[in-house]
GROMACS .gro file of C-alpha atoms in nm:
model
  408
    1MET     CA    1   7.695  10.438   6.274
    2LYS     CA    2   7.947  10.719   6.232
    3ASN     CA    3   8.054  10.971   6.498
    4VAL     CA    4   8.020  10.897   6.869
    5ALA     CA    5   8.016  11.144   7.157
    6LEU     CA    6   8.083  10.999   7.502
    7ILE     CA    7   7.940  11.202   7.792
    8HIS     CA    8   8.053  11.153   8.151
    9GLU     CA    9   7.956  11.353   8.461
   10TRP     CA   10   8.286  11.469   8.599
   11LEU     CA   11   8.638  11.335   8.603
   12THR     CA   12   8.785  11.348   8.953
   13THR     CA   13   8.934  11.001   9.015
   14TYR     CA   14   8.974  10.657   8.864
   15ALA     CA   15   8.691  10.464   9.029
   16GLY     CA   16   8.397  10.244   8.925
   17SER     CA   17   8.223  10.468   8.669
   18GLU     CA   18   8.558  10.577   8.522
   19ARG     CA   19   8.644  10.213   8.462
   20VAL     CA   20   8.325  10.190   8.258
   21VAL     CA   21   8.427  10.501   8.061
   22GLU     CA   22   8.767  10.343   8.002
   23GLN     CA   23   8.608  10.042   7.835
   24MET     CA   24   8.375  10.263   7.634
   25LEU     CA   25   8.678  10.450   7.501
   26LEU     CA   26   8.843  10.121   7.408
   27GLN     CA   27   8.532  10.013   7.221
   28TYR     CA   28   8.493  10.351   7.049
   29PRO     CA   29   8.848  10.492   7.025
   30GLU     CA   30   8.750  10.762   6.777
   31SER     CA   31   8.480  10.904   7.003
   32ASP     CA   32   8.500  11.250   7.157
   33LEU     CA   33   8.478  11.276   7.537
   34TYR     CA   34   8.278  11.540   7.724
   35ALA     CA   35   8.266  11.603   8.101
   36VAL     CA   36   8.129  11.880   8.318
   37ALA     CA   37   8.470  11.918   8.481
   38ASN     CA   38   8.812  11.750   8.468
   39ILE     CA   39   9.034  11.757   8.776
   40LEU     CA   40   9.207  11.422   8.731
   41SER     CA   41   9.562  11.386   8.854
   42ASP     CA   42   9.831  11.300   8.600
   43LYS     CA   43   9.838  10.943   8.732
   44ASP     CA   44   9.461  10.892   8.723
   45ARG     CA   45   9.417  11.034   8.374
   46GLU     CA   46   9.617  10.752   8.219
   47PHE     CA   47   9.295  10.562   8.143
   48LEU     CA   48   9.197  10.836   7.899
   49ARG     CA   49   9.492  10.732   7.680
   50GLY     CA   50   9.574  11.088   7.580
   51LYS     CA   51   9.218  11.190   7.504
   52GLU     CA   52   9.144  11.546   7.623
   53PRO     CA   53   8.783  11.588   7.733
   54THR     CA   54   8.572  11.890   7.640
   55THR     CA   55   8.449  12.049   7.963
   56SER     CA   56   8.179  12.302   8.053
   57PHE     CA   57   8.181  12.648   8.208
   58ILE     CA   58   8.200  12.481   8.547
   59GLN     CA   59   8.565  12.405   8.475
   60LYS     CA   60   8.641  12.776   8.516
   61LEU     CA   61   8.454  12.828   8.846
   62PRO     CA   62   8.664  12.905   9.156
   63PHE     CA   63   8.792  12.644   9.402
   64LEU     CA   64   8.677  12.365   9.174
   65LYS     CA   65   8.848  12.077   9.352
   66LYS     CA   66   8.700  12.170   9.685
   67PHE     CA   67   8.352  12.277   9.582
   68LEU     CA   68   8.273  12.067   9.271
   69ARG     CA   69   7.975  11.892   9.433
   70HIS     CA   70   7.840  12.228   9.549
   71TYR     CA   71   7.807  12.331   9.185
   72LEU     CA   72   7.557  12.046   9.126
   73PRO     CA   73   7.258  12.283   9.077
   74LEU     CA   74   7.445  12.442   8.781
   75MET     CA   75   7.527  12.113   8.612
   76PRO     CA   76   7.195  12.056   8.430
   77MET     CA   77   7.241  12.387   8.252
   78ALA     CA   78   7.609  12.305   8.189
   79VAL     CA   79   7.544  11.976   8.001
   80GLU     CA   80   7.272  12.144   7.792
   81GLN     CA   81   7.520  12.393   7.644
   82TRP     CA   82   7.728  12.148   7.444
   83ASP     CA   83   7.669  12.145   7.069
   84LEU     CA   84   7.654  11.776   6.985
   85SER     CA   85   7.492  11.817   6.644
   86ALA     CA   86   7.794  11.662   6.461
   87TYR     CA   87   7.744  11.318   6.615
   88ASP     CA   88   7.528  11.024   6.513
   89VAL     CA   89   7.537  10.851   6.852
   90ILE     CA   90   7.546  10.999   7.198
   91LEU     CA   91   7.658  10.754   7.468
   92SER     CA   92   7.622  10.892   7.819
   93SER     CA   93   7.770  10.746   8.135
   94ASN     CA   94   7.522  10.869   8.392
   95HIS     CA   95   7.485  10.884   8.769
   96ALA     CA   96   7.372  11.246   8.791
   97VAL     CA   97   7.333  11.475   8.491
   98ALA     CA   98   7.513  11.323   8.187
   99LYS     CA   99   7.194  11.188   8.025
  100GLY     CA  100   7.050  11.545   8.014
  101VAL     CA  101   7.244  11.654   7.705
  102ILE     CA  102   7.028  11.789   7.421
  103CYS     CA  103   7.016  11.580   7.103
  104GLY     CA  104   6.834  11.612   6.775
  105PRO     CA  105   6.571  11.371   6.629
  106ASP     CA  106   6.835  11.223   6.394
  107GLN     CA  107   7.068  11.132   6.678
  108LEU     CA  108   7.057  10.812   6.886
  109HIS     CA  109   7.108  10.866   7.257
  110VAL     CA  110   7.198  10.556   7.466
  111SER     CA  111   7.245  10.614   7.837
  112TYR     CA  112   7.442  10.372   8.059
  113VAL     CA  113   7.304  10.441   8.406
  114HIS     CA  114   7.508  10.363   8.713
  115THR     CA  115   7.215  10.493   8.918
  116PRO     CA  116   6.950  10.764   8.907
  117ILE     CA  117   7.061  11.051   9.128
  118ARG     CA  118   7.058  10.856   9.457
  119TYR     CA  119   7.052  11.157   9.693
  120ALA     CA  120   6.760  11.321   9.507
  121TRP     CA  121   6.533  11.014   9.502
  122GLU     CA  122   6.484  10.744   9.770
  123PHE     CA  123   6.810  10.822   9.951
  124GLN     CA  124   6.719  11.184  10.013
  125ALA     CA  125   6.630  11.131  10.380
  126GLN     CA  126   6.957  10.941  10.441
  127TYR     CA  127   7.160  11.207  10.263
  128LEU     CA  128   7.003  11.491  10.466
  129ARG     CA  129   7.056  11.301  10.791
  130GLU     CA  130   7.421  11.214  10.717
  131SER     CA  131   7.492  11.571  10.603
  132LYS     CA  132   7.325  11.709  10.922
  133LEU     CA  133   7.065  11.895  10.713
  134THR     CA  134   6.746  11.771  10.868
  135TRP     CA  135   6.634  12.119  10.985
  136GLY     CA  136   6.713  12.489  10.951
  137VAL     CA  137   6.756  12.728  10.661
  138ARG     CA  138   7.026  12.518  10.495
  139SER     CA  139   6.794  12.220  10.511
  140VAL     CA  140   6.515  12.409  10.336
  141VAL     CA  141   6.750  12.533  10.062
  142THR     CA  142   6.890  12.183  10.011
  143ARG     CA  143   6.544  12.029   9.991
  144MET     CA  144   6.443  12.287   9.729
  145ILE     CA  145   6.755  12.209   9.524
  146LEU     CA  146   6.688  11.835   9.542
  147HIS     CA  147   6.323  11.895   9.446
  148TYR     CA  148   6.442  12.085   9.138
  149MET     CA  149   6.695  11.812   9.059
  150ARG     CA  150   6.423  11.543   9.075
  151MET     CA  151   6.201  11.733   8.832
  152TRP     CA  152   6.488  11.796   8.588
  153ASP     CA  153   6.610  11.437   8.622
  154ASN     CA  154   6.268  11.303   8.529
  155VAL     CA  155   6.220  11.547   8.240
  156SER     CA  156   6.571  11.481   8.099
  157SER     CA  157   6.502  11.106   8.095
  158THR     CA  158   6.274  11.170   7.789
  159ARG     CA  159   6.586  11.277   7.596
  160VAL     CA  160   6.720  10.919   7.606
  161ASP     CA  161   6.627  10.672   7.331
  162ALA     CA  162   6.754  10.361   7.512
  163PHE     CA  163   6.860  10.294   7.871
  164VAL     CA  164   7.121  10.046   7.989
  165ALA     CA  165   7.146   9.965   8.361
  166ASN     CA  166   7.447   9.827   8.541
  167SER     CA  167   7.226   9.576   8.733
  168GLN     CA  168   6.866   9.458   8.751
  169PHE     CA  169   6.846   9.652   9.078
  170ILE     CA  170   6.921   9.977   8.889
  171ALA     CA  171   6.692   9.875   8.602
  172ASN     CA  172   6.408   9.856   8.863
  173ARG     CA  173   6.504  10.204   8.990
  174ILE     CA  174   6.498  10.339   8.633
  175GLN     CA  175   6.148  10.197   8.588
  176LYS     CA  176   6.041  10.353   8.921
  177CYS     CA  177   6.197  10.697   8.864
  178TYR     CA  178   6.151  10.740   8.488
  179GLY     CA  179   5.889  10.485   8.385
  180ARG     CA  180   6.129  10.334   8.132
  181THR     CA  181   6.265   9.986   8.076
  182ALA     CA  182   6.643   9.923   8.061
  183GLU     CA  183   6.872   9.658   7.924
  184VAL     CA  184   7.107   9.517   8.192
  185ILE     CA  185   7.478   9.505   8.109
  186TYR     CA  186   7.701   9.442   8.410
  187PRO     CA  187   8.001   9.674   8.441
  188PRO     CA  188   8.355   9.557   8.365
  189VAL     CA  189   8.574   9.411   8.636
  190ASP     CA  190   8.949   9.367   8.577
  191VAL     CA  191   8.958   9.016   8.718
  192ASP     CA  192   9.307   8.957   8.581
  193ALA     CA  193   9.438   9.216   8.826
  194PHE     CA  194   9.306   8.999   9.112
  195ALA     CA  195   9.473   8.661   9.087
  196PRO     CA  196   9.321   8.380   9.298
  197ASN     CA  197   9.478   8.233   9.610
  198TYR     CA  198   9.325   7.918   9.751
  199ASN     CA  199   9.523   7.918  10.076
  200LYS     CA  200   9.333   8.130  10.328
  201GLU     CA  201   9.450   8.281  10.655
  202ASP     CA  202   9.255   8.344  10.973
  203TYR     CA  203   9.116   8.692  10.918
  204TYR     CA  204   8.830   8.876  10.745
  205ILE     CA  205   8.857   9.186  10.531
  206ALA     CA  206   8.645   9.492  10.444
  207ALA     CA  207   8.761   9.734  10.173
  208SER     CA  208   8.575  10.053  10.095
  209ARG     CA  209   8.572  10.428  10.102
  210LEU     CA  210   8.494  10.523  10.459
  211VAL     CA  211   8.174  10.716  10.397
  212PRO     CA  212   7.845  10.666  10.580
  213TYR     CA  213   7.643  10.477  10.320
  214LYS     CA  214   7.913  10.209  10.284
  215ARG     CA  215   7.829  10.105  10.646
  216VAL     CA  216   8.183  10.002  10.742
  217ASP     CA  217   8.095  10.118  11.093
  218LEU     CA  218   7.834   9.843  11.103
  219ILE     CA  219   8.100   9.581  11.019
  220VAL     CA  220   8.334   9.713  11.288
  221GLU     CA  221   8.057   9.695  11.549
  222ALA     CA  222   7.973   9.338  11.441
  223PHE     CA  223   8.332   9.229  11.503
  224ARG     CA  224   8.323   9.401  11.841
  225LEU     CA  225   8.070   9.126  11.921
  226MET     CA  226   8.320   8.863  11.802
  227PRO     CA  227   8.648   8.944  11.987
  228ASP     CA  228   8.803   8.613  11.882
  229ARG     CA  229   8.781   8.698  11.511
  230LYS     CA  230   9.010   8.940  11.331
  231LEU     CA  231   8.900   9.206  11.082
  232LEU     CA  232   9.119   9.419  10.858
  233VAL     CA  233   8.969   9.737  10.712
  234VAL     CA  234   9.128   9.888  10.401
  235GLY     CA  235   9.023  10.232  10.288
  236ASP     CA  236   9.022  10.598  10.380
  237GLY     CA  237   8.758  10.868  10.402
  238PRO     CA  238   8.581  11.114  10.632
  239MET     CA  239   8.482  10.842  10.883
  240PHE     CA  240   8.842  10.720  10.939
  241LYS     CA  241   8.911  10.927  11.251
  242THR     CA  242   8.578  10.842  11.408
  243LEU     CA  243   8.625  10.469  11.354
  244LYS     CA  244   8.985  10.485  11.471
  245ALA     CA  245   8.890  10.656  11.796
  246ASN     CA  246   8.659  10.371  11.896
  247CYS     CA  247   8.807  10.069  11.731
  248PRO     CA  248   8.803   9.729  11.912
  249ASP     CA  249   9.132   9.543  11.960
  250ASN     CA  250   9.044   9.272  11.702
  251VAL     CA  251   8.983   9.528  11.425
  252GLU     CA  252   9.272   9.696  11.240
  253LEU     CA  253   9.219  10.010  11.030
  254LEU     CA  254   9.486  10.017  10.761
  255GLY     CA  255   9.379  10.328  10.566
  256TYR     CA  256   9.460  10.355  10.200
  257LEU     CA  257   9.687  10.085  10.060
  258PRO     CA  258   9.850  10.046   9.717
  259HIS     CA  259   9.689   9.787   9.495
  260GLU     CA  260   9.964   9.529   9.551
  261LYS     CA  261   9.932   9.533   9.932
  262MET     CA  262   9.551   9.539   9.922
  263LEU     CA  263   9.552   9.247   9.678
  264ARG     CA  264   9.768   9.031   9.907
  265LEU     CA  265   9.529   9.093  10.195
  266MET     CA  266   9.223   9.023   9.979
  267GLN     CA  267   9.377   8.696   9.853
  268GLY     CA  268   9.452   8.571  10.201
  269ALA     CA  269   9.126   8.658  10.372
  270LYS     CA  270   8.876   8.393  10.476
  271ALA     CA  271   8.591   8.615  10.350
  272PHE     CA  272   8.519   8.968  10.231
  273VAL     CA  273   8.251   9.145  10.439
  274PHE     CA  274   8.030   9.396  10.260
  275ALA     CA  275   7.745   9.585  10.437
  276ALA     CA  276   7.628   9.850  10.182
  277GLU     CA  277   7.324   9.842   9.960
  278GLU     CA  278   7.523   9.888   9.642
  279ASP     CA  279   7.405   9.950   9.288
  280PHE     CA  280   7.637   9.671   9.168
  281GLY     CA  281   7.941   9.622   9.391
  282ILE     CA  282   8.265   9.590   9.190
  283THR     CA  283   8.478   9.526   9.503
  284SER     CA  284   8.283   9.212   9.592
  285VAL     CA  285   8.348   9.073   9.241
  286GLU     CA  286   8.719   9.160   9.280
  287ALA     CA  287   8.714   8.962   9.606
  288GLN     CA  288   8.562   8.664   9.430
  289ALA     CA  289   8.830   8.692   9.163
  290CYS     CA  290   9.077   8.635   9.447
  291ALA     CA  291   8.880   8.316   9.529
  292THR     CA  292   8.761   8.491   9.847
  293PRO     CA  293   8.394   8.431   9.939
  294VAL     CA  294   8.170   8.728  10.018
  295ILE     CA  295   7.948   8.794  10.320
  296ALA     CA  296   7.711   9.067  10.200
  297TYR     CA  297   7.397   9.252  10.279
  298GLY     CA  298   7.117   9.076  10.094
  299ARG     CA  299   6.990   9.381   9.901
  300GLY     CA  300   7.083   9.565   9.585
  301GLY     CA  301   7.348   9.455   9.340
  302SER     CA  302   7.501   9.197   9.575
  303LEU     CA  303   7.212   8.964   9.495
  304GLU     CA  304   7.335   8.963   9.134
  305THR     CA  305   7.708   8.929   9.201
  306VAL     CA  306   7.714   8.673   9.482
  307VAL     CA  307   7.583   8.316   9.444
  308GLU     CA  308   7.445   8.216   9.783
  309GLY     CA  309   7.597   7.895   9.919
  310VAL     CA  310   7.857   7.884   9.640
  311THR     CA  311   8.054   8.211   9.634
  312GLY     CA  312   7.918   8.368   9.951
  313CYS     CA  313   7.625   8.426  10.185
  314PHE     CA  314   7.393   8.708  10.289
  315PHE     CA  315   7.268   8.879  10.604
  316GLU     CA  316   6.921   9.030  10.604
  317GLU     CA  317   6.943   9.336  10.830
  318GLN     CA  318   7.193   9.622  10.855
  319VAL     CA  319   7.253   9.568  11.228
  320PRO     CA  320   7.570   9.429  11.396
  321GLU     CA  321   7.392   9.123  11.527
  322SER     CA  322   7.280   9.017  11.175
  323VAL     CA  323   7.637   9.054  11.039
  324ALA     CA  324   7.775   8.857  11.330
  325ALA     CA  325   7.522   8.579  11.274
  326ALA     CA  326   7.619   8.560  10.907
  327VAL     CA  327   7.989   8.530  10.999
  328ASP     CA  328   7.903   8.251  11.245
  329ALA     CA  329   7.707   8.068  10.974
  330PHE     CA  330   7.997   8.113  10.731
  331GLU     CA  331   8.241   7.963  10.984
  332GLN     CA  332   8.019   7.657  11.022
  333GLN     CA  333   7.973   7.609  10.644
  334GLN     CA  334   8.313   7.728  10.522
  335SER     CA  335   8.410   7.390  10.378
  336GLN     CA  336   8.103   7.396  10.154
  337PHE     CA  337   8.216   7.704   9.958
  338ASP     CA  338   8.387   7.620   9.632
  339LEU     CA  339   8.681   7.859   9.592
  340GLN     CA  340   8.749   7.755   9.232
  341ALA     CA  341   8.384   7.816   9.146
  342THR     CA  342   8.413   8.152   9.318
  343ARG     CA  343   8.695   8.252   9.086
  344LYS     CA  344   8.515   8.115   8.781
  345HIS     CA  345   8.204   8.316   8.867
  346ALA     CA  346   8.406   8.640   8.882
  347GLU     CA  347   8.552   8.572   8.537
  348GLY     CA  348   8.208   8.624   8.392
  349PHE     CA  349   8.244   8.999   8.455
  350ARG     CA  350   8.551   9.050   8.237
  351PRO     CA  351   8.588   9.381   8.045
  352GLU     CA  352   8.579   9.194   7.710
  353ARG     CA  353   8.229   9.073   7.795
  354PHE     CA  354   8.118   9.429   7.880
  355ARG     CA  355   8.252   9.573   7.554
  356ALA     CA  356   8.096   9.301   7.343
  357GLU     CA  357   7.752   9.332   7.505
  358LEU     CA  358   7.754   9.710   7.490
  359ALA     CA  359   7.858   9.718   7.123
  360GLU     CA  360   7.596   9.458   7.033
  361PHE     CA  361   7.322   9.657   7.208
  362ILE     CA  362   7.418   9.990   7.050
  363ASP     CA  363   7.447   9.832   6.705
  364SER     CA  364   7.101   9.680   6.745
  365GLU     CA  365   6.952  10.009   6.865
  366TRP     CA  366   7.124  10.193   6.576
  367ARG     CA  367   6.976   9.956   6.316
  368LYS     CA  368   6.627  10.003   6.459
  369PHE     CA  369   6.679  10.376   6.481
  370VAL     CA  370   6.788  10.406   6.117
  371GLN     CA  371   6.505  10.185   5.999
  372HIS     CA  372   6.250  10.394   6.185
  373ARG     CA  373   6.410  10.719   6.063
  374ARG     CA  374   6.388  10.612   5.701
  375ARG     CA  375   6.017  10.538   5.711
  376ARG     CA  376   5.821  10.797   5.516
  377PRO     CA  377   5.504  10.909   5.685
  378LYS     CA  378   5.190  10.818   5.492
  379ARG     CA  379   4.970  11.110   5.398
  380SER     CA  380   4.598  11.059   5.381
  381ILE     CA  381   4.329  11.284   5.236
  382THR     CA  382   3.992  11.250   5.404
  383SER     CA  383   3.667  11.296   5.215
  384SER     CA  384   3.555  11.556   5.467
  385VAL     CA  385   3.800  11.808   5.321
  386PRO     CA  386   3.655  11.952   4.997
  387ASP     CA  387   3.860  12.027   4.687
  388PRO     CA  388   3.820  12.399   4.626
  389LEU     CA  389   3.860  12.353   4.245
  390ASN     CA  390   3.574  12.102   4.219
  391CYS     CA  391   3.346  12.237   4.486
  392PRO     CA  392   2.990  12.272   4.349
  393VAL     CA  393   2.823  12.614   4.362
  394VAL     CA  394   2.508  12.610   4.580
  395LYS     CA  395   2.254  12.878   4.494
  396SER     CA  396   2.028  12.998   4.768
  397PRO     CA  397   1.724  13.223   4.715
  398ASP     CA  398   1.813  13.431   5.015
  399LEU     CA  399   2.065  13.465   5.291
  400VAL     CA  400   1.961  13.367   5.639
  401ASN     CA  401   2.121  13.482   5.961
  402PHE     CA  402   2.187  13.258   6.258
  403ALA     CA  403   1.852  13.344   6.408
  404GLY     CA  404   1.669  13.215   6.100
  405VAL     CA  405   1.550  13.562   5.997
  406SER     CA  406   1.580  13.671   5.633
  407SER     CA  407   1.846  13.930   5.561
  408LYS     CA  408   1.620  14.097   5.307
   0.00000   0.00000   0.00000
């Protein structure tokens, strides 16, 4: 395996998928990085370690920081314009369009999928509802765009030689959307940045971007039903003002906090409460690294990151009453949770494990790819094709037309 091109959607912040890219760059330091657009701040771009990504024409479009997501319909065409012919291996980090790059038959394309485009597939109805696009002209236009994105997303999946999913939950979605199997390699979690603390205080914590699908509002409403229990909410986002305006006395919204302050709160919490149906859920693993058990919605990636009865417990419905019942059950069984086992479980998601598993998978796929490429196709000559040099001459007394009548 020689040259590697690393493709990522867009570079706007240092979050979950960017942490995956960071580890990919560490594993393949000589690779070249491509992204549709790059608007990272100087602080956030440190994980690139001086590598300057190649961008697309979208980088030059007006008001990029404000309207980047609005340029989504142009992104399939944007990723198809890169000339990647100089690379042996294409490694795409995909949650929208990165896997759609065009490769040749002598290039191996491995795509690490964080998720198929969630708002174009089964979350379309939720996306339209939360964006207030359920009716009207804008709704029709948006539905047409999402229809086009679904078709392109499915077609572009055929350009990938091997899929890797960040959880079995996402592997199942890949099978459903693309009809393809995927290897599961869990994403890296910097557990060393979340030291354990086995002395817990009397409060619960939720930490997340305050956007609708994270369902922090659900957690707040659950604690409204439990006025004797305290909840701290760390995070900022478009829902902050709405939640702040109707926040019960036992819930405190702290907004964005630096890592050090958030870490201390995570370490001291009795449990971390998580209500979203996540693809994987890095924050819940970070909580477990702090030796903090997790109370999570029993769907999605949480089922793969939380060990029920050991490192946390689940609730079955996304309603306040179900969350409150899970907190009550946790209170009654709190002594049964093994905090040291919780920390040890989180250590299984270390970045070193991710890099080793990814490199092993790509090396294996490359060996199979090269072996298949070197096979020479067997040519066969069938007896039904005559040799014109040895074809016998057949003499006929007369010529007959198709009606059987002599031409004489």
